[in-house]
mmCIF file of C-alpha atoms and ligand atoms in Angstrom:
data_model
loop_
_atom_site.group_PDB
_atom_site.id
_atom_site.type_symbol
_atom_site.label_atom_id
_atom_site.label_comp_id
_atom_site.label_asym_id
_atom_site.label_seq_id
_atom_site.Cartn_x
_atom_site.Cartn_y
_atom_site.Cartn_z
ATOM 1 C CA MET A 28 -3.987 144.143 127.464
ATOM 2 C CA ARG A 29 -3.351 140.561 128.591
ATOM 3 C CA PHE A 30 -5.753 137.958 127.178
ATOM 4 C CA THR A 31 -6.263 134.224 127.514
ATOM 5 C CA LYS A 32 -7.519 132.033 124.679
ATOM 6 C CA MET A 33 -9.811 129.254 125.905
ATOM 7 C CA HIS A 34 -12.371 126.889 124.440
ATOM 8 C CA GLY A 35 -15.118 124.445 125.350
ATOM 9 C CA ILE A 36 -15.124 121.670 122.708
ATOM 10 C CA GLY A 37 -13.827 124.051 120.058
ATOM 11 C CA ASN A 38 -16.231 126.932 120.796
ATOM 12 C CA ASP A 39 -13.365 129.361 121.324
ATOM 13 C CA TYR A 40 -13.250 132.791 122.895
ATOM 14 C CA VAL A 41 -10.744 135.456 123.841
ATOM 15 C CA PHE A 42 -11.042 135.999 127.607
ATOM 16 C CA VAL A 43 -9.978 139.164 129.388
ATOM 17 C CA ASP A 44 -9.410 139.248 133.144
ATOM 18 C CA CYS A 45 -11.049 142.531 134.156
ATOM 19 C CA PHE A 46 -10.224 141.948 137.842
ATOM 20 C CA ARG A 47 -6.646 142.987 136.995
ATOM 21 C CA GLN A 48 -6.986 145.482 134.143
ATOM 22 C CA SER A 49 -9.420 147.575 132.147
ATOM 23 C CA LEU A 50 -10.184 147.360 128.424
ATOM 24 C CA PRO A 51 -8.354 149.659 125.985
ATOM 25 C CA GLU A 52 -11.638 150.342 124.138
ATOM 26 C CA ALA A 53 -15.361 149.515 124.227
ATOM 27 C CA PRO A 54 -16.054 145.751 124.057
ATOM 28 C CA GLU A 55 -18.493 146.290 121.154
ATOM 29 C CA THR A 56 -15.640 147.499 118.928
ATOM 30 C CA LEU A 57 -12.901 145.316 120.444
ATOM 31 C CA ALA A 58 -14.837 142.055 119.940
ATOM 32 C CA PRO A 59 -14.916 142.111 116.097
ATOM 33 C CA LYS A 60 -11.219 143.069 115.879
ATOM 34 C CA ILE A 61 -9.889 140.542 118.387
ATOM 35 C CA SER A 62 -12.198 137.731 117.141
ATOM 36 C CA ASP A 63 -11.027 138.065 113.520
ATOM 37 C CA ARG A 64 -9.235 134.842 112.541
ATOM 38 C CA HIS A 65 -6.931 136.580 110.035
ATOM 39 C CA PHE A 66 -6.382 140.072 111.410
ATOM 40 C CA GLY A 67 -6.880 139.395 115.129
ATOM 41 C CA VAL A 68 -6.357 136.691 117.757
ATOM 42 C CA GLY A 69 -9.233 134.615 116.407
ATOM 43 C CA GLY A 70 -12.300 133.351 118.224
ATOM 44 C CA ASP A 71 -16.081 133.052 118.238
ATOM 45 C CA GLY A 72 -16.231 136.184 120.413
ATOM 46 C CA LEU A 73 -14.902 138.088 123.415
ATOM 47 C CA ILE A 74 -15.650 137.220 127.041
ATOM 48 C CA LEU A 75 -14.969 139.549 129.961
ATOM 49 C CA ILE A 76 -14.341 138.150 133.467
ATOM 50 C CA LEU A 77 -15.370 140.817 135.965
ATOM 51 C CA PRO A 78 -15.878 141.312 139.693
ATOM 52 C CA SER A 79 -19.435 140.730 140.948
ATOM 53 C CA ASN A 80 -21.390 141.813 144.005
ATOM 54 C CA ALA A 81 -23.609 138.743 143.744
ATOM 55 C CA ALA A 82 -21.210 135.901 142.836
ATOM 56 C CA ASP A 83 -17.532 134.857 142.679
ATOM 57 C CA ALA A 84 -17.235 136.531 139.261
ATOM 58 C CA ARG A 85 -19.334 137.992 136.480
ATOM 59 C CA MET A 86 -19.224 137.129 132.779
ATOM 60 C CA ARG A 87 -20.075 139.356 129.797
ATOM 61 C CA ILE A 88 -20.076 137.865 126.283
ATOM 62 C CA PHE A 89 -19.756 139.702 122.967
ATOM 63 C CA ASN A 90 -20.243 137.900 119.675
ATOM 64 C CA ALA A 91 -17.756 138.217 116.806
ATOM 65 C CA ASP A 92 -20.006 140.917 115.280
ATOM 66 C CA GLY A 93 -19.793 142.996 118.496
ATOM 67 C CA SER A 94 -23.353 142.325 119.726
ATOM 68 C CA GLU A 95 -23.689 141.434 123.407
ATOM 69 C CA ALA A 96 -25.446 138.176 124.337
ATOM 70 C CA GLU A 97 -27.045 137.191 127.630
ATOM 71 C CA MET A 98 -25.350 133.856 128.109
ATOM 72 C CA CYS A 99 -22.834 131.329 126.741
ATOM 73 C CA GLY A 100 -22.684 127.756 128.024
ATOM 74 C CA ASN A 101 -19.243 126.780 126.734
ATOM 75 C CA GLY A 102 -17.906 130.180 127.751
ATOM 76 C CA VAL A 103 -19.180 130.024 131.333
ATOM 77 C CA ARG A 104 -17.353 126.697 131.890
ATOM 78 C CA CYS A 105 -14.143 128.408 130.744
ATOM 79 C CA VAL A 106 -14.819 131.370 133.046
ATOM 80 C CA ALA A 107 -15.124 128.912 135.958
ATOM 81 C CA LYS A 108 -11.810 127.288 134.987
ATOM 82 C CA TYR A 109 -10.098 130.680 134.759
ATOM 83 C CA VAL A 110 -11.495 131.880 138.098
ATOM 84 C CA TYR A 111 -10.388 128.683 139.860
ATOM 85 C CA ASP A 112 -7.037 128.036 138.132
ATOM 86 C CA HIS A 113 -5.914 131.664 138.451
ATOM 87 C CA ALA A 114 -6.956 131.779 142.119
ATOM 88 C CA ILE A 115 -9.583 134.514 141.818
ATOM 89 C CA ALA A 116 -11.781 132.172 143.879
ATOM 90 C CA GLN A 117 -10.814 128.564 144.638
ATOM 91 C CA LYS A 118 -14.262 127.352 145.621
ATOM 92 C CA ASN A 119 -16.240 124.354 144.525
ATOM 93 C CA PRO A 120 -19.003 124.934 143.570
ATOM 94 C CA LEU A 121 -18.407 128.385 142.113
ATOM 95 C CA SER A 122 -21.043 130.997 141.367
ATOM 96 C CA ILE A 123 -20.905 133.109 138.195
ATOM 97 C CA GLU A 124 -23.188 136.040 137.412
ATOM 98 C CA THR A 125 -24.423 136.094 133.799
ATOM 99 C CA GLY A 126 -27.091 137.943 131.833
ATOM 100 C CA ARG A 127 -29.530 135.282 132.969
ATOM 101 C CA GLY A 128 -28.727 135.532 136.660
ATOM 102 C CA VAL A 129 -26.275 133.802 139.006
ATOM 103 C CA LEU A 130 -25.406 130.224 137.992
ATOM 104 C CA THR A 131 -23.837 127.465 140.106
ATOM 105 C CA LEU A 132 -20.924 125.511 138.600
ATOM 106 C CA TYR A 133 -19.572 122.208 139.932
ATOM 107 C CA LEU A 134 -15.891 121.666 139.131
ATOM 108 C CA GLU A 135 -13.966 118.480 138.450
ATOM 109 C CA VAL A 136 -10.412 119.360 139.470
ATOM 110 C CA LYS A 137 -7.270 117.319 138.729
ATOM 111 C CA ASP A 138 -3.690 118.370 139.640
ATOM 112 C CA ASN A 139 -5.079 121.697 140.887
ATOM 113 C CA ALA A 140 -6.639 122.572 137.496
ATOM 114 C CA VAL A 141 -10.266 122.418 136.396
ATOM 115 C CA ARG A 142 -10.916 119.777 133.691
ATOM 116 C CA THR A 143 -14.674 119.506 133.337
ATOM 117 C CA VAL A 144 -17.538 121.569 134.702
ATOM 118 C CA THR A 145 -21.192 120.809 135.361
ATOM 119 C CA VAL A 146 -23.337 123.933 135.147
ATOM 120 C CA ASP A 147 -26.803 124.354 136.604
ATOM 121 C CA MET A 148 -28.179 126.293 133.623
ATOM 122 C CA GLY A 149 -31.488 127.036 135.349
ATOM 123 C CA GLU A 150 -34.936 126.510 133.884
ATOM 124 C CA PRO A 151 -35.599 126.913 130.172
ATOM 125 C CA ILE A 152 -37.873 129.786 129.161
ATOM 126 C CA LEU A 153 -40.675 128.707 126.817
ATOM 127 C CA GLU A 154 -43.218 131.557 126.804
ATOM 128 C CA PRO A 155 -42.977 133.011 123.291
ATOM 129 C CA ALA A 156 -42.831 136.653 124.445
ATOM 130 C CA ARG A 157 -39.850 135.865 126.671
ATOM 131 C CA VAL A 158 -37.842 133.723 124.162
ATOM 132 C CA PRO A 159 -38.555 136.053 122.289
ATOM 133 C CA VAL A 160 -40.446 134.783 119.231
ATOM 134 C CA GLN A 161 -43.442 136.547 117.718
ATOM 135 C CA LEU A 162 -45.975 133.730 117.912
ATOM 136 C CA SER A 163 -48.730 133.035 120.418
ATOM 137 C CA GLY A 164 -49.375 130.060 122.683
ATOM 138 C CA GLN A 165 -47.842 128.534 125.825
ATOM 139 C CA ALA A 166 -44.760 127.253 123.991
ATOM 140 C CA ILE A 167 -43.676 126.983 120.362
ATOM 141 C CA VAL A 168 -43.213 123.278 119.671
ATOM 142 C CA ASP A 169 -42.869 121.894 116.115
ATOM 143 C CA TYR A 170 -44.322 125.028 114.518
ATOM 144 C CA PRO A 171 -44.217 124.793 110.701
ATOM 145 C CA LEU A 172 -41.888 127.251 108.962
ATOM 146 C CA THR A 173 -40.683 127.312 105.362
ATOM 147 C CA VAL A 174 -37.401 128.999 104.471
ATOM 148 C CA GLU A 175 -36.309 128.936 100.831
ATOM 149 C CA ASP A 176 -37.441 125.509 99.639
ATOM 150 C CA LEU A 177 -37.104 123.865 103.044
ATOM 151 C CA LYS A 178 -40.200 122.959 105.083
ATOM 152 C CA MET A 179 -39.210 122.701 108.740
ATOM 153 C CA GLU A 180 -40.750 122.454 112.182
ATOM 154 C CA ILE A 181 -39.247 124.798 114.748
ATOM 155 C CA THR A 182 -39.186 124.571 118.549
ATOM 156 C CA CYS A 183 -38.231 127.763 120.391
ATOM 157 C CA VAL A 184 -36.395 127.694 123.716
ATOM 158 C CA SER A 185 -34.516 130.374 125.624
ATOM 159 C CA MET A 186 -31.685 129.374 127.963
ATOM 160 C CA GLY A 187 -31.287 133.068 128.759
ATOM 161 C CA ASN A 188 -30.440 133.504 125.061
ATOM 162 C CA PRO A 189 -32.792 132.573 122.206
ATOM 163 C CA HIS A 190 -32.638 129.261 120.326
ATOM 164 C CA CYS A 191 -34.600 127.855 117.406
ATOM 165 C CA VAL A 192 -34.269 124.058 117.288
ATOM 166 C CA ILE A 193 -34.917 122.211 114.032
ATOM 167 C CA PHE A 194 -34.986 118.405 113.868
ATOM 168 C CA VAL A 195 -33.993 117.067 110.451
ATOM 169 C CA PRO A 196 -33.597 113.550 109.042
ATOM 170 C CA ARG A 197 -30.013 114.326 108.021
ATOM 171 C CA ILE A 198 -27.788 117.407 108.433
ATOM 172 C CA GLU A 199 -26.852 117.985 104.787
ATOM 173 C CA ALA A 200 -23.496 119.706 104.217
ATOM 174 C CA ASP A 201 -24.873 123.101 103.109
ATOM 175 C CA LEU A 202 -27.864 123.211 105.482
ATOM 176 C CA VAL A 203 -26.260 125.223 108.277
ATOM 177 C CA ALA A 204 -24.725 127.960 106.113
ATOM 178 C CA ARG A 205 -27.737 128.192 103.783
ATOM 179 C CA ILE A 206 -30.671 128.102 106.228
ATOM 180 C CA GLY A 207 -28.955 129.205 109.486
ATOM 181 C CA PRO A 208 -28.565 132.908 108.643
ATOM 182 C CA ARG A 209 -32.083 133.070 107.177
ATOM 183 C CA VAL A 210 -33.610 131.756 110.416
ATOM 184 C CA GLU A 211 -31.254 133.886 112.589
ATOM 185 C CA LYS A 212 -32.641 137.046 110.972
ATOM 186 C CA HIS A 213 -36.224 135.850 110.360
ATOM 187 C CA PRO A 214 -38.829 138.493 111.352
ATOM 188 C CA LEU A 215 -40.304 136.014 113.878
ATOM 189 C CA PHE A 216 -37.262 136.680 116.112
ATOM 190 C CA PRO A 217 -37.043 140.331 117.267
ATOM 191 C CA ASN A 218 -33.623 139.745 118.974
ATOM 192 C CA ARG A 219 -32.456 137.372 116.194
ATOM 193 C CA THR A 220 -31.820 133.767 117.284
ATOM 194 C CA ASN A 221 -29.272 130.977 117.494
ATOM 195 C CA VAL A 222 -30.254 128.054 115.223
ATOM 196 C CA GLU A 223 -29.679 124.346 115.931
ATOM 197 C CA PHE A 224 -30.006 121.547 113.364
ATOM 198 C CA VAL A 225 -30.458 118.153 115.017
ATOM 199 C CA GLU A 226 -30.308 114.544 113.884
ATOM 200 C CA VAL A 227 -31.723 112.019 116.370
ATOM 201 C CA LEU A 228 -29.533 108.906 116.772
ATOM 202 C CA SER A 229 -31.550 107.425 119.663
ATOM 203 C CA ARG A 230 -33.707 108.738 122.507
ATOM 204 C CA SER A 231 -30.521 109.594 124.428
ATOM 205 C CA GLU A 232 -28.127 110.620 121.653
ATOM 206 C CA VAL A 233 -28.194 113.329 118.990
ATOM 207 C CA ARG A 234 -25.876 114.938 116.492
ATOM 208 C CA MET A 235 -26.182 118.709 116.173
ATOM 209 C CA ARG A 236 -24.707 121.634 114.270
ATOM 210 C CA VAL A 237 -25.269 125.237 115.169
ATOM 211 C CA TRP A 238 -25.538 128.607 113.464
ATOM 212 C CA GLU A 239 -24.838 131.183 116.174
ATOM 213 C CA ARG A 240 -26.427 134.577 116.271
ATOM 214 C CA GLY A 241 -23.693 137.128 115.622
ATOM 215 C CA SER A 242 -20.898 134.605 115.018
ATOM 216 C CA GLY A 243 -22.008 132.173 112.262
ATOM 217 C CA GLU A 244 -21.353 128.429 112.358
ATOM 218 C CA THR A 245 -19.251 127.390 115.359
ATOM 219 C CA LEU A 246 -17.901 124.010 116.479
ATOM 220 C CA ALA A 247 -20.226 123.872 119.480
ATOM 221 C CA CYS A 248 -22.862 125.665 121.528
ATOM 222 C CA GLY A 249 -23.572 124.797 125.156
ATOM 223 C CA THR A 250 -26.804 126.728 125.578
ATOM 224 C CA GLY A 251 -27.834 125.292 122.179
ATOM 225 C CA ALA A 252 -27.219 121.720 123.358
ATOM 226 C CA CYS A 253 -29.407 122.441 126.412
ATOM 227 C CA ALA A 254 -32.128 123.900 124.175
ATOM 228 C CA VAL A 255 -31.975 120.766 121.991
ATOM 229 C CA CYS A 256 -32.523 118.475 124.996
ATOM 230 C CA VAL A 257 -35.508 120.548 126.142
ATOM 231 C CA ALA A 258 -36.969 120.722 122.616
ATOM 232 C CA GLY A 259 -36.594 116.949 122.168
ATOM 233 C CA VAL A 260 -38.440 116.260 125.423
ATOM 234 C CA LEU A 261 -41.216 118.716 124.486
ATOM 235 C CA ASN A 262 -41.780 117.166 121.063
ATOM 236 C CA GLY A 263 -41.442 113.602 122.336
ATOM 237 C CA ARG A 264 -38.292 112.634 120.439
ATOM 238 C CA LEU A 265 -35.825 112.496 123.372
ATOM 239 C CA ASP A 266 -35.468 111.365 126.968
ATOM 240 C CA ARG A 267 -34.469 113.905 129.613
ATOM 241 C CA LYS A 268 -30.812 112.819 129.605
ATOM 242 C CA VAL A 269 -28.919 113.043 126.314
ATOM 243 C CA THR A 270 -25.428 113.078 124.874
ATOM 244 C CA VAL A 271 -25.044 115.749 122.214
ATOM 245 C CA HIS A 272 -22.352 115.222 119.567
ATOM 246 C CA LEU A 273 -21.134 118.524 118.133
ATOM 247 C CA LEU A 274 -18.408 119.216 115.572
ATOM 248 C CA GLY A 275 -15.911 119.963 118.384
ATOM 249 C CA GLY A 276 -16.845 117.192 120.836
ATOM 250 C CA ASP A 277 -19.586 115.968 123.151
ATOM 251 C CA LEU A 278 -21.725 117.509 125.892
ATOM 252 C CA ASP A 279 -23.906 115.670 128.407
ATOM 253 C CA ILE A 280 -27.220 117.368 129.115
ATOM 254 C CA GLU A 281 -29.921 116.505 131.628
ATOM 255 C CA TRP A 282 -33.259 118.257 132.111
ATOM 256 C CA LYS A 283 -33.959 117.257 135.706
ATOM 257 C CA ASP A 284 -37.413 116.734 137.139
ATOM 258 C CA ASP A 285 -37.112 119.952 139.184
ATOM 259 C CA GLY A 286 -37.027 121.843 135.871
ATOM 260 C CA HIS A 287 -33.314 122.772 135.875
ATOM 261 C CA VAL A 288 -31.057 121.845 132.954
ATOM 262 C CA PHE A 289 -27.545 120.584 133.770
ATOM 263 C CA MET A 290 -24.721 120.711 131.230
ATOM 264 C CA THR A 291 -21.393 118.858 131.624
ATOM 265 C CA GLY A 292 -18.339 119.375 129.442
ATOM 266 C CA PRO A 293 -14.630 120.262 129.356
ATOM 267 C CA ALA A 294 -12.919 123.652 129.547
ATOM 268 C CA VAL A 295 -9.437 124.161 128.089
ATOM 269 C CA GLU A 296 -6.887 126.995 128.241
ATOM 270 C CA VAL A 297 -4.829 127.229 125.028
ATOM 271 C CA PHE A 298 -2.487 130.227 125.322
ATOM 272 C CA THR A 299 -2.087 133.734 126.705
ATOM 273 C CA GLY A 300 -0.890 136.867 124.963
ATOM 274 C CA ASP A 301 -0.723 140.648 124.818
ATOM 275 C CA TRP A 302 -3.121 142.674 122.682
ATOM 276 C CA PRO A 303 -1.559 146.019 121.756
ATOM 277 C CA ALA A 304 -3.579 148.894 123.233
HETATM 278 C C1 ZDR B 419 -23.522 134.144 122.264
HETATM 279 C C2 ZDR B 419 -24.529 133.524 121.329
HETATM 280 N N1 ZDR B 419 -24.000 133.520 119.971
HETATM 281 C C3 ZDR B 419 -25.801 134.344 121.351
HETATM 282 O O1 ZDR B 419 -25.849 135.345 120.643
HETATM 283 O O2 ZDR B 419 -26.711 134.013 122.114
HETATM 284 C C4 ZDR B 419 -24.845 132.178 121.757
HETATM 285 C C5 ZDR B 419 -23.592 131.442 121.946
HETATM 286 C C6 ZDR B 419 -23.801 130.299 122.797
HETATM 287 C C7 ZDR B 419 -22.527 129.650 123.077
HETATM 288 N N2 ZDR B 419 -21.808 129.144 121.951
HETATM 289 C C8 ZDR B 419 -22.762 128.587 124.087
HETATM 290 O O3 ZDR B 419 -23.780 128.626 124.770
HETATM 291 O O4 ZDR B 419 -21.891 127.731 124.270
#
């Protein structure tokens, strides 16, 4: 099986072009093996690029633990780059079908290759039952939660996949690995959740680290950066246009007045290879 290793600011995935071949085994069992950084190719998960009846291509994402997720912001930019650069569809904008519907992606192309992509990520989902989070109300904004010794306020946003955003004065070194998995698997979240820790630098700039559902700490999370922008507007800490600094680089996020969130960032192809069937 041919694969392509790609990343969006260090959030790296193994991509398989399913237009041209089929998988040697079920993605749920392939994802943990191929994502392993010592015994496999190495990555935060496995992403399949498939034909679609509704768009130029369809994406499916599997976390490193084999669970399937609805959406991946850094991954969908890479899918757009693959689809354009490998001439599956050389359109601009492109449409990609994901677990949260068909998204529109605007490409910045240089020397016939995609460099950066702006994705219309759609409207955030705030109703607790649809995030999902087991609390009541219109939206969960700065809800008090204590995990271990840490008193936090959580804001819950779905960008198709669930996010729990936590603003902190400083992201201490052990915070992500210590608190992240506890929040990911907290009984409040029936589908588990991705967890973002955020330090506000100004109303238009934040630093964030992420604990991803099913993959652990990663260098970046595109849907998470979008959720952080939305959460910061809801709790009054941020303007609608922010730069998010992640361990692997920066993303620009804007929650437009029409309700749609736009994410801009790079997509990079690193290498291709053969996975023995
Ligand atoms: C796939 C994911 N771990 C989940 O389970 O929802 C979220 C990953 C999001 C991804 N890193 C992104 O949006 O860039």
